[in-house]
Coordinates of C-alpha atoms and ligand atoms in Angstrom, one line a residue:
X1 CA -51.2 1.2 -44.4
X2 CA -48.8 3.0 -47.2
X3 CA -49.2 -1.4 -48.9
X4 CA -52.9 -1.3 -48.2
X5 CA -53.6 2.5 -49.7
X6 CA -51.2 2.0 -52.5
X7 CA -53.9 -1.3 -53.5
X8 CA -56.5 0.7 -53.0
X9 CA -55.8 3.4 -55.2
X10 CA -54.6 1.7 -58.0
X11 CA -58.6 -0.6 -57.9
X12 CA -59.9 2.8 -57.1
X13 CA -61.2 1.5 -53.7
X14 CA -61.7 4.2 -50.3
X15 CA -58.9 4.2 -49.1
X16 CA -59.1 5.3 -45.4
X17 CA -62.8 4.2 -43.9
X18 CA -63.2 7.8 -43.7
X19 CA -63.5 7.8 -47.4
X20 CA -65.6 4.3 -47.8
X21 CA -68.1 6.4 -45.1
X22 CA -68.4 9.2 -47.1
X23 CA -70.4 7.2 -50.0
X24 CA -72.5 5.5 -47.5
X25 CA -73.4 8.6 -46.1
X26 CA -72.4 7.9 -42.6
X27 CA -70.0 9.3 -40.6
X28 CA -66.7 8.0 -39.1
X29 CA -66.0 8.9 -35.7
X30 CA -63.8 8.0 -33.3
X31 CA -63.7 10.0 -29.3
X32 CA -60.7 11.6 -29.1
X33 CA -58.4 13.1 -26.0
X34 CA -56.6 16.5 -27.4
X35 CA -53.4 15.6 -24.8
X36 CA -52.8 13.0 -27.9
X37 CA -52.8 15.7 -30.4
X38 CA -49.8 16.3 -30.4
X39 CA -48.6 12.8 -31.3
X40 CA -47.9 12.2 -35.2
X41 CA -49.2 8.8 -35.3
X42 CA -52.2 9.6 -33.2
X43 CA -52.9 12.9 -35.3
X44 CA -52.6 11.6 -38.4
X45 CA -54.3 8.5 -37.7
X46 CA -57.5 10.2 -36.8
X47 CA -57.0 13.3 -39.4
X48 CA -56.9 10.4 -42.4
X49 CA -59.6 7.7 -40.7
X50 CA -62.3 9.5 -39.3
X51 CA -64.8 12.7 -40.9
X52 CA -66.3 12.9 -37.0
X53 CA -64.9 13.4 -32.7
X54 CA -66.8 13.1 -30.0
X55 CA -64.5 14.3 -26.7
X56 CA -64.4 11.4 -25.0
X57 CA -64.6 14.1 -21.2
X58 CA -63.0 17.6 -22.9
X59 CA -66.8 18.6 -21.9
X60 CA -68.4 16.8 -19.4
X61 CA -69.4 18.8 -16.1
X62 CA -66.2 17.7 -14.5
X63 CA -63.8 19.3 -17.6
X64 CA -65.8 22.3 -18.3
X65 CA -66.6 23.3 -14.3
X66 CA -63.8 23.3 -12.4
X67 CA -66.0 25.5 -10.3
X68 CA -69.2 27.3 -9.8
X69 CA -68.6 30.6 -11.1
X70 CA -65.7 29.2 -14.2
X71 CA -66.4 28.1 -17.6
X72 CA -63.1 26.4 -19.1
X73 CA -63.7 25.7 -22.8
X74 CA -59.8 25.4 -23.5
X75 CA -59.8 21.5 -24.0
X76 CA -63.5 21.5 -26.2
X77 CA -61.5 24.0 -27.8
X78 CA -58.7 21.8 -29.0
X79 CA -61.3 19.6 -30.4
X80 CA -63.3 21.8 -32.0
X81 CA -59.3 23.8 -33.8
X82 CA -58.8 19.8 -34.5
X83 CA -62.0 19.0 -36.6
X84 CA -61.9 22.4 -37.9
X85 CA -58.7 22.3 -39.8
X86 CA -59.1 18.2 -41.0
X87 CA -62.9 18.8 -42.3
X88 CA -64.4 16.6 -39.4
X89 CA -68.0 17.4 -37.8
X90 CA -67.9 17.5 -33.7
X91 CA -70.6 16.2 -31.8
X92 CA -70.6 17.0 -28.1
X93 CA -70.6 15.5 -24.9
X94 CA -72.6 15.3 -22.8
X95 CA -74.6 18.1 -21.2
X96 CA -76.7 16.3 -18.6
X97 CA -75.5 12.9 -16.9
X98 CA -75.0 11.4 -13.5
X99 CA -71.6 11.1 -13.2
X100 CA -68.2 12.6 -14.3
X101 CA -70.0 15.8 -12.7
X102 CA -67.5 18.0 -10.3
X103 CA -67.7 17.8 -6.8
X104 CA -68.5 21.5 -6.3
X105 CA -71.6 20.7 -8.0
X106 CA -72.8 17.4 -6.4
X107 CA -71.6 18.4 -3.1
X108 CA -73.4 21.4 -2.3
X109 CA -76.8 20.7 -1.2
X110 CA -78.2 23.3 -3.9
X111 CA -82.0 23.3 -4.0
X112 CA -83.8 22.8 -6.4
X113 CA -84.4 25.9 -8.1
X114 CA -80.8 27.0 -7.2
X115 CA -79.6 23.1 -9.0
X116 CA -82.4 23.9 -12.3
X117 CA -80.7 27.4 -12.7
X118 CA -77.5 26.2 -13.0
X119 CA -78.2 23.4 -15.7
X120 CA -80.2 25.9 -17.6
X121 CA -77.1 28.4 -17.3
X122 CA -75.0 25.6 -18.2
X123 CA -76.7 23.9 -21.1
X124 CA -77.2 27.8 -22.4
X125 CA -73.4 28.9 -22.1
X126 CA -72.0 25.4 -23.6
X127 CA -74.1 25.2 -26.7
X128 CA -74.0 28.8 -27.1
X129 CA -70.0 28.4 -26.8
X130 CA -70.8 25.6 -29.3
X131 CA -72.9 26.9 -31.8
X132 CA -72.2 26.8 -35.7
X133 CA -68.7 24.3 -34.2
X134 CA -70.7 21.4 -32.8
X135 CA -73.2 20.0 -35.1
X136 CA -74.8 17.3 -32.1
X137 CA -74.8 16.9 -28.6
X138 CA -76.2 13.9 -26.5
X139 CA -78.4 16.4 -24.4
X140 CA -79.1 13.3 -22.0
X141 CA -76.5 10.6 -21.6
X142 CA -77.4 7.0 -19.1
X143 CA -80.6 8.4 -17.8
X144 CA -82.1 4.9 -17.2
X145 CA -81.6 1.6 -15.5
X146 CA -81.5 -1.9 -16.8
X147 CA -85.3 -2.4 -15.8
X148 CA -86.2 0.8 -17.6
X149 CA -86.7 2.9 -15.0
X150 CA -85.4 6.7 -14.6
X151 CA -82.1 6.2 -12.8
X152 CA -80.8 8.2 -9.4
X153 CA -79.4 11.5 -9.9
X154 CA -79.0 15.1 -8.4
X155 CA -80.7 15.8 -12.2
X156 CA -83.3 13.7 -11.9
X157 CA -84.2 13.7 -7.4
X158 CA -81.0 14.4 -5.8
X159 CA -82.5 16.5 -5.8
X160 CA -83.1 17.3 -8.9
X161 CA -84.4 20.5 -11.0
X162 CA -87.8 20.0 -9.9
X163 CA -89.7 16.8 -11.4
X164 CA -89.2 14.4 -8.4
X165 CA -90.7 11.4 -8.8
X166 CA -92.6 12.6 -12.6
X167 CA -90.7 9.7 -15.1
X168 CA -89.1 11.3 -17.8
X169 CA -90.1 14.8 -17.6
X170 CA -87.3 16.1 -16.2
X171 CA -85.4 14.9 -20.0
X172 CA -87.7 16.7 -21.5
X173 CA -87.5 20.0 -19.8
X174 CA -83.6 19.7 -20.9
X175 CA -84.7 18.9 -24.7
X176 CA -86.5 21.8 -24.5
X177 CA -83.9 24.5 -23.2
X178 CA -81.4 22.4 -25.7
X179 CA -83.3 23.5 -27.9
X180 CA -83.6 27.2 -27.4
X181 CA -79.7 27.5 -27.2
X182 CA -79.0 26.1 -30.2
X183 CA -81.7 26.0 -32.4
X184 CA -79.8 24.2 -35.2
X185 CA -78.1 21.2 -32.6
X186 CA -79.5 18.3 -33.4
X187 CA -80.8 16.5 -29.9
X188 CA -79.8 13.6 -28.6
X189 CA -80.7 11.2 -26.0
X190 CA -77.7 8.9 -25.6
X191 CA -78.1 5.4 -23.4
X192 CA -75.6 2.0 -23.2
X193 CA -76.9 -1.6 -22.9
X194 CA -80.1 -1.0 -24.5
X195 CA -78.9 -1.2 -28.3
X196 CA -80.2 -5.0 -28.5
X197 CA -84.0 -5.7 -27.6
X198 CA -84.7 -5.4 -24.3
X199 CA -86.2 -3.7 -21.0
X200 CA -84.1 -1.4 -21.0
X201 CA -84.2 -0.4 -25.1
X202 CA -88.1 -0.6 -24.8
X203 CA -88.2 2.7 -23.0
X204 CA -85.7 4.6 -24.6
X205 CA -88.1 3.8 -27.6
X206 CA -92.0 5.0 -25.7
X207 CA -90.0 8.0 -24.0
X208 CA -88.8 9.1 -27.8
X209 CA -91.5 8.0 -29.1
X210 CA -93.5 10.0 -27.2
X211 CA -91.1 13.1 -26.8
X212 CA -92.0 12.8 -31.0
X213 CA -96.0 12.5 -30.3
X214 CA -95.3 16.1 -28.3
X215 CA -92.9 17.5 -30.2
X216 CA -90.4 17.2 -27.5
X217 CA -87.7 18.8 -29.5
X218 CA -85.7 15.5 -29.8
X219 CA -83.4 14.3 -33.5
X220 CA -81.5 10.9 -32.4
X221 CA -80.7 9.0 -30.2
X222 CA -76.5 7.5 -29.6
X223 CA -76.3 3.5 -28.7
X224 CA -73.2 3.6 -26.8
X225 CA -72.3 -0.3 -27.7
X226 CA -69.6 -1.2 -25.7
X227 CA -69.4 -3.6 -26.4
X228 CA -67.9 -6.2 -23.9
X229 CA -68.8 -10.2 -25.1
X230 CA -68.0 -11.9 -28.6
X231 CA -71.8 -13.5 -28.6
X232 CA -73.8 -10.3 -29.7
X233 CA -77.2 -10.6 -31.1
X234 CA -76.4 -8.1 -34.0
X235 CA -80.7 -9.0 -35.5
X236 CA -81.4 -7.7 -32.7
X237 CA -79.2 -4.7 -32.3
X238 CA -80.5 -3.7 -36.5
X239 CA -84.1 -4.2 -35.6
X240 CA -84.0 -1.0 -32.5
X241 CA -82.0 1.0 -34.7
X242 CA -84.4 0.1 -37.4
X243 CA -87.6 1.1 -35.2
X244 CA -86.0 4.2 -33.3
X245 CA -85.9 5.6 -37.7
X246 CA -89.2 5.2 -37.9
X247 CA -89.8 7.3 -35.6
X248 CA -88.1 9.3 -37.8
X249 CA -85.0 9.7 -35.6
X250 CA -81.4 9.6 -36.6
X251 CA -79.4 6.6 -34.9
X252 CA -75.8 7.1 -34.2
X253 CA -74.1 4.8 -33.0
X254 CA -71.3 6.5 -30.4
X255 CA -69.3 5.4 -28.1
X256 CA -68.1 1.0 -30.1
X257 CA -66.2 -0.8 -28.6
X258 CA -65.6 -4.8 -27.8
X259 CA -63.2 -5.4 -25.6
X260 CA -61.4 -9.2 -25.3
X261 CA -59.4 -10.8 -23.2
X262 CA -56.2 -9.6 -22.9
X263 CA -52.4 -10.7 -21.4
X264 CA -50.5 -8.2 -19.3
X265 CA -48.9 -6.4 -22.5
X266 CA -52.4 -5.7 -23.1
X267 CA -52.4 -8.0 -26.3
X268 CA -55.2 -10.1 -27.3
X269 CA -55.1 -14.0 -28.7
X270 CA -55.5 -13.8 -32.6
X271 CA -58.9 -15.6 -33.0
X272 CA -60.7 -13.5 -30.4
X273 CA -59.3 -11.0 -32.8
X274 CA -61.0 -12.4 -36.0
X275 CA -64.4 -12.9 -33.6
X276 CA -63.9 -9.3 -32.5
X277 CA -63.6 -8.3 -36.7
X278 CA -67.3 -10.3 -36.7
X279 CA -68.8 -8.0 -34.2
X280 CA -67.1 -4.9 -35.7
X281 CA -68.7 -6.3 -39.0
X282 CA -71.7 -7.2 -37.9
X283 CA -72.5 -3.7 -36.1
X284 CA -72.0 -1.6 -39.3
X285 CA -73.7 -4.3 -41.2
X286 CA -76.6 -3.4 -39.2
X287 CA -76.4 0.0 -39.2
X288 CA -76.4 0.6 -42.7
X289 CA -79.2 -1.2 -43.1
X290 CA -81.0 1.7 -42.1
X291 CA -80.7 5.1 -43.7
X292 CA -81.8 7.1 -41.2
X293 CA -78.3 5.2 -38.9
X294 CA -76.1 8.0 -39.7
X295 CA -72.7 8.1 -37.7
X296 CA -70.7 4.9 -36.0
X297 CA -68.6 6.0 -33.4
X298 CA -66.1 4.4 -31.8
X299 CA -64.4 4.8 -28.3
X300 CA -61.3 6.0 -29.3
X301 CA -58.9 4.7 -32.5
X302 CA -56.5 2.9 -31.3
X303 CA -55.5 0.1 -29.0
X304 CA -53.1 2.5 -27.3
X305 CA -55.5 4.4 -25.6
X306 CA -58.6 3.3 -24.5
X307 CA -60.8 3.4 -21.4
X308 CA -61.5 -0.4 -21.2
X309 CA -58.5 -1.1 -19.9
X310 CA -58.6 1.5 -16.5
X311 CA -61.8 -0.1 -15.5
X312 CA -61.3 -3.7 -15.9
X313 CA -58.1 -3.3 -14.3
X314 CA -56.4 -4.0 -17.2
X315 CA -57.3 -7.7 -17.5
X316 CA -59.5 -7.3 -21.0
X317 CA -58.3 -4.9 -23.8
X318 CA -57.8 -4.2 -27.3
X319 CA -60.9 -3.1 -28.2
X320 CA -60.2 -0.9 -30.9
X321 CA -59.8 -1.6 -34.8
X322 CA -56.2 -0.3 -34.2
X323 CA -53.1 -1.7 -32.1
X324 CA -50.9 -0.4 -29.7
X325 CA -49.0 0.6 -32.6
X326 CA -51.7 2.5 -35.2
X327 CA -52.2 -1.2 -37.1
X328 CA -55.4 -1.8 -38.6
X329 CA -56.5 -5.2 -37.1
X330 CA -59.0 -7.5 -38.4
X331 CA -62.1 -5.2 -36.4
X332 CA -60.4 -2.4 -39.1
X333 CA -60.8 -4.7 -42.3
X334 CA -64.5 -5.5 -40.9
X335 CA -65.8 -2.0 -41.2
X336 CA -63.7 -1.1 -44.1
X337 CA -65.3 -4.4 -46.1
X338 CA -69.2 -3.4 -45.5
X339 CA -68.5 0.1 -45.8
X340 CA -67.0 -0.6 -49.2
X341 CA -70.0 -2.5 -49.9
X342 CA -72.1 -0.2 -49.3
X343 CA -76.2 0.5 -47.9
X344 CA -78.9 -2.9 -48.4
X345 CA -81.8 -0.6 -46.7
X346 CA -83.2 -3.9 -45.8
X347 CA -84.9 -4.0 -41.5
X348 CA -86.5 -0.9 -42.5
X349 CA -88.0 -1.2 -46.1
Ligands
XIL1 C1 -65.8 7.8 -19.9 C2 -64.1 7.7 -20.3 O1 -63.4 6.8 -22.0 C3 -63.2 8.2 -19.4 O2 -62.1 8.7 -19.6 C4 -63.6 8.6 -17.6 O3 -62.4 8.5 -17.2 C5 -64.7 8.0 -17.8 O4 -66.2 8.2 -18.9 N1 -70.8 6.1 -21.3 C6 -69.9 7.3 -21.9 C7 -68.9 8.2 -21.2 O5 -71.0 8.5 -21.9 O6 -69.1 9.6 -21.4 C8 -68.1 7.2 -21.1 O7 -66.9 7.7 -20.8 C9 -68.5 5.4 -21.1 C10 -69.2 5.2 -20.5

């Protein structure tokens, strides 16, 4: 990195992703685990390269709510403090999701009315606690299935908060509560595997279009972009981003990673790393094509810590732009080059 920084400064080039992103008006983010902040390389790389952080797990129900009457904000507060110390913004994740909920919530057989009150109170309490500190929230996460139908969940119909069988009505209710709780925070619907053009992304589009038309408070859509294979239809992503922007919604890329097959030591083939760089480049370019694509965030930043290994039983990994020793990979270089090239606004104009 020292050599790169010297080279960049001599040529007056951006010396980090965050500097390059600043030039384009796009935030460059990473999901973080506060338990790693004490590791010098982790903290210094994060602070140098990124101007946006999102707690990977620290603001989920399972972490915030050890029991029905307690709010444990300690880990979330650590993320906010780190961000404050390094002039970074914070995305909150996530207020409503069918997963990563504590047992007392999912196994308690609440009535609909009681569950509705529990959720309303949670949203109000958490958003109030982080008012002026979290600038954008994933209000609802992964509520649709691959066919575009509303997923079964504790919030929808098991037992649900009172809108079972009524499609996206429960999502609408939650966005209304969120706007009241913190009128200044940007409110996002965040979704997986609906980044290009498919039944799920069509359903997300139809839902948020309907919300916009009826004045349901929503400011943006988060595209997760956990990429499991190297042949990605970048053009479809660009078209999806553009059509969402055309509704007057922002798009954030929220959980980008590009996983590769790895050996037991977690290392990938050199060819794959090069192709991975091309995928990162394409996605960065797809975002920069639309002025309403305002954040590119990765789900971590170093291959040393990534959720991919834990769910793929370590057969896949190496998904992020820095390797296990915090050296920038081809993927880093690709994002940096795209950001340095700047926006070429073509799709939405
Ligand atoms: C993952 C975290 O990375 C893991 O640490 C945790 O054990 C499970 O959740 N979509 C999301 C994220 O919205 O919250 C998930 O994060 C990854 C998939």
